[in-house]
Amino acid sequence: MQKTDTRKTVTLKSPRFFDQFKLFIRYKGLFYSTEKTYCTWVRRFIRFSGYQSMAEINMAQVEPFLSHLANERYCSVNTQRTALNALVFLFREYFNLNI
């Protein structure tokens, strides 16, 4: 039996960061595949940076993260671009920072 890949319902009042981030992506009208990709890369960025709360997230860790992808994980240029696009969306659109 084939498993279907569909969006899960997220409640509007959920306090969880990723629930709010997903809702924002949906509000912007992005595809479900984009939502999954962006959430994956933001999650990897947060883990790499060792953030304990969303208040700690800052752009200073973007360059070290991308460098890590290139030099230690041997990610392709296209993969690095995808990660960068996810982080630009996070900071520019979601956090509304001028970068």
Tab-separated table of C-alpha atoms in Angstrom:
chain	number	residue	atom	x	y	z
A	1	MET	CA	0.000	0.000	0.000
A	2	GLN	CA	1.358	3.393	-0.974
A	3	LYS	CA	1.613	6.102	1.660
A	4	THR	CA	0.250	9.474	0.590
A	5	ASP	CA	2.291	12.576	1.249
A	6	THR	CA	-0.133	15.288	2.296
A	7	ARG	CA	0.021	18.361	4.467
A	8	LYS	CA	-0.890	17.844	8.072
A	9	THR	CA	-3.316	20.216	9.711
A	10	VAL	CA	-1.695	22.836	11.922
A	11	THR	CA	-3.721	24.750	14.468
A	12	LEU	CA	-3.521	28.520	14.273
A	13	LYS	CA	-2.853	28.900	17.980
A	14	SER	CA	-0.009	26.411	18.185
A	15	PRO	CA	2.952	27.931	20.069
A	16	ARG	CA	5.470	25.717	18.267
A	17	PHE	CA	7.909	27.549	15.994
A	18	PHE	CA	7.687	25.093	13.105
A	19	ASP	CA	3.887	25.092	13.200
A	20	GLN	CA	3.882	28.885	12.893
A	21	PHE	CA	6.558	28.733	10.177
A	22	LYS	CA	4.495	26.191	8.212
A	23	LEU	CA	1.392	28.347	8.516
A	24	PHE	CA	3.362	31.337	7.214
A	25	ILE	CA	4.630	29.323	4.239
A	26	ARG	CA	1.065	28.250	3.483
A	27	TYR	CA	-0.161	31.833	3.803
A	28	LYS	CA	2.439	32.841	1.202
A	29	GLY	CA	0.978	30.208	-1.129
A	30	LEU	CA	4.120	28.115	-1.545
A	31	PHE	CA	3.965	24.496	-2.664
A	32	TYR	CA	3.943	21.673	-0.135
A	33	SER	CA	7.290	20.444	-1.469
A	34	THR	CA	8.749	23.897	-0.760
A	35	GLU	CA	7.312	23.808	2.752
A	36	LYS	CA	8.966	20.456	3.444
A	37	THR	CA	12.279	21.576	1.961
A	38	TYR	CA	12.386	24.893	3.817
A	39	CYS	CA	11.438	23.280	7.129
A	40	THR	CA	14.137	20.654	6.666
A	41	TRP	CA	16.861	23.220	5.950
A	42	VAL	CA	15.788	25.553	8.765
A	43	ARG	CA	15.742	22.591	11.160
A	44	ARG	CA	19.261	21.594	10.052
A	45	PHE	CA	20.442	25.205	10.457
A	46	ILE	CA	19.023	25.376	13.991
A	47	ARG	CA	20.653	22.079	14.963
A	48	PHE	CA	23.983	23.090	13.451
A	49	SER	CA	23.929	26.399	15.306
A	50	GLY	CA	22.923	24.828	18.618
A	51	TYR	CA	20.068	27.230	19.251
A	52	GLN	CA	17.978	26.496	22.317
A	53	SER	CA	15.242	29.038	21.602
A	54	MET	CA	13.973	30.980	18.627
A	55	ALA	CA	15.150	34.226	20.240
A	56	GLU	CA	18.737	33.074	19.666
A	57	ILE	CA	18.431	32.687	15.892
A	58	ASN	CA	20.591	35.187	14.026
A	59	MET	CA	22.117	35.634	10.609
A	60	ALA	CA	25.693	35.380	11.882
A	61	GLN	CA	25.524	31.584	11.660
A	62	VAL	CA	24.393	31.445	8.010
A	63	GLU	CA	27.872	31.684	6.497
A	64	PRO	CA	29.406	29.034	8.815
A	65	PHE	CA	26.452	26.745	8.088
A	66	LEU	CA	26.825	27.080	4.315
A	67	SER	CA	30.569	26.603	4.641
A	68	HIS	CA	29.923	23.437	6.650
A	69	LEU	CA	27.641	22.138	3.893
A	70	ALA	CA	30.258	22.806	1.231
A	71	ASN	CA	33.426	21.726	3.006
A	72	GLU	CA	32.373	19.022	5.445
A	73	ARG	CA	29.193	17.620	3.950
A	74	TYR	CA	30.354	18.022	0.326
A	75	CYS	CA	26.947	19.302	-0.781
A	76	SER	CA	26.526	20.392	-4.370
A	77	VAL	CA	26.150	24.030	-5.328
A	78	ASN	CA	22.448	23.485	-6.008
A	79	THR	CA	21.949	21.988	-2.551
A	80	GLN	CA	23.747	24.943	-0.995
A	81	ARG	CA	21.515	27.319	-2.967
A	82	THR	CA	18.412	25.533	-1.739
A	83	ALA	CA	19.616	25.829	1.867
A	84	LEU	CA	20.415	29.498	1.320
A	85	ASN	CA	16.982	30.144	-0.203
A	86	ALA	CA	15.333	28.569	2.842
A	87	LEU	CA	17.374	30.745	5.194
A	88	VAL	CA	16.756	33.906	3.171
A	89	PHE	CA	13.022	33.144	3.340
A	90	LEU	CA	13.305	32.597	7.105
A	91	PHE	CA	15.094	35.861	7.805
A	92	ARG	CA	13.661	38.140	5.105
A	93	GLU	CA	10.064	36.943	4.959
A	94	TYR	CA	9.297	35.268	8.282
A	95	PHE	CA	11.421	37.410	10.632
A	96	ASN	CA	10.971	40.446	8.355
A	97	LEU	CA	14.646	41.393	8.526
A	98	ASN	CA	16.260	43.523	5.828
A	99	ILE	CA	19.126	41.408	4.508
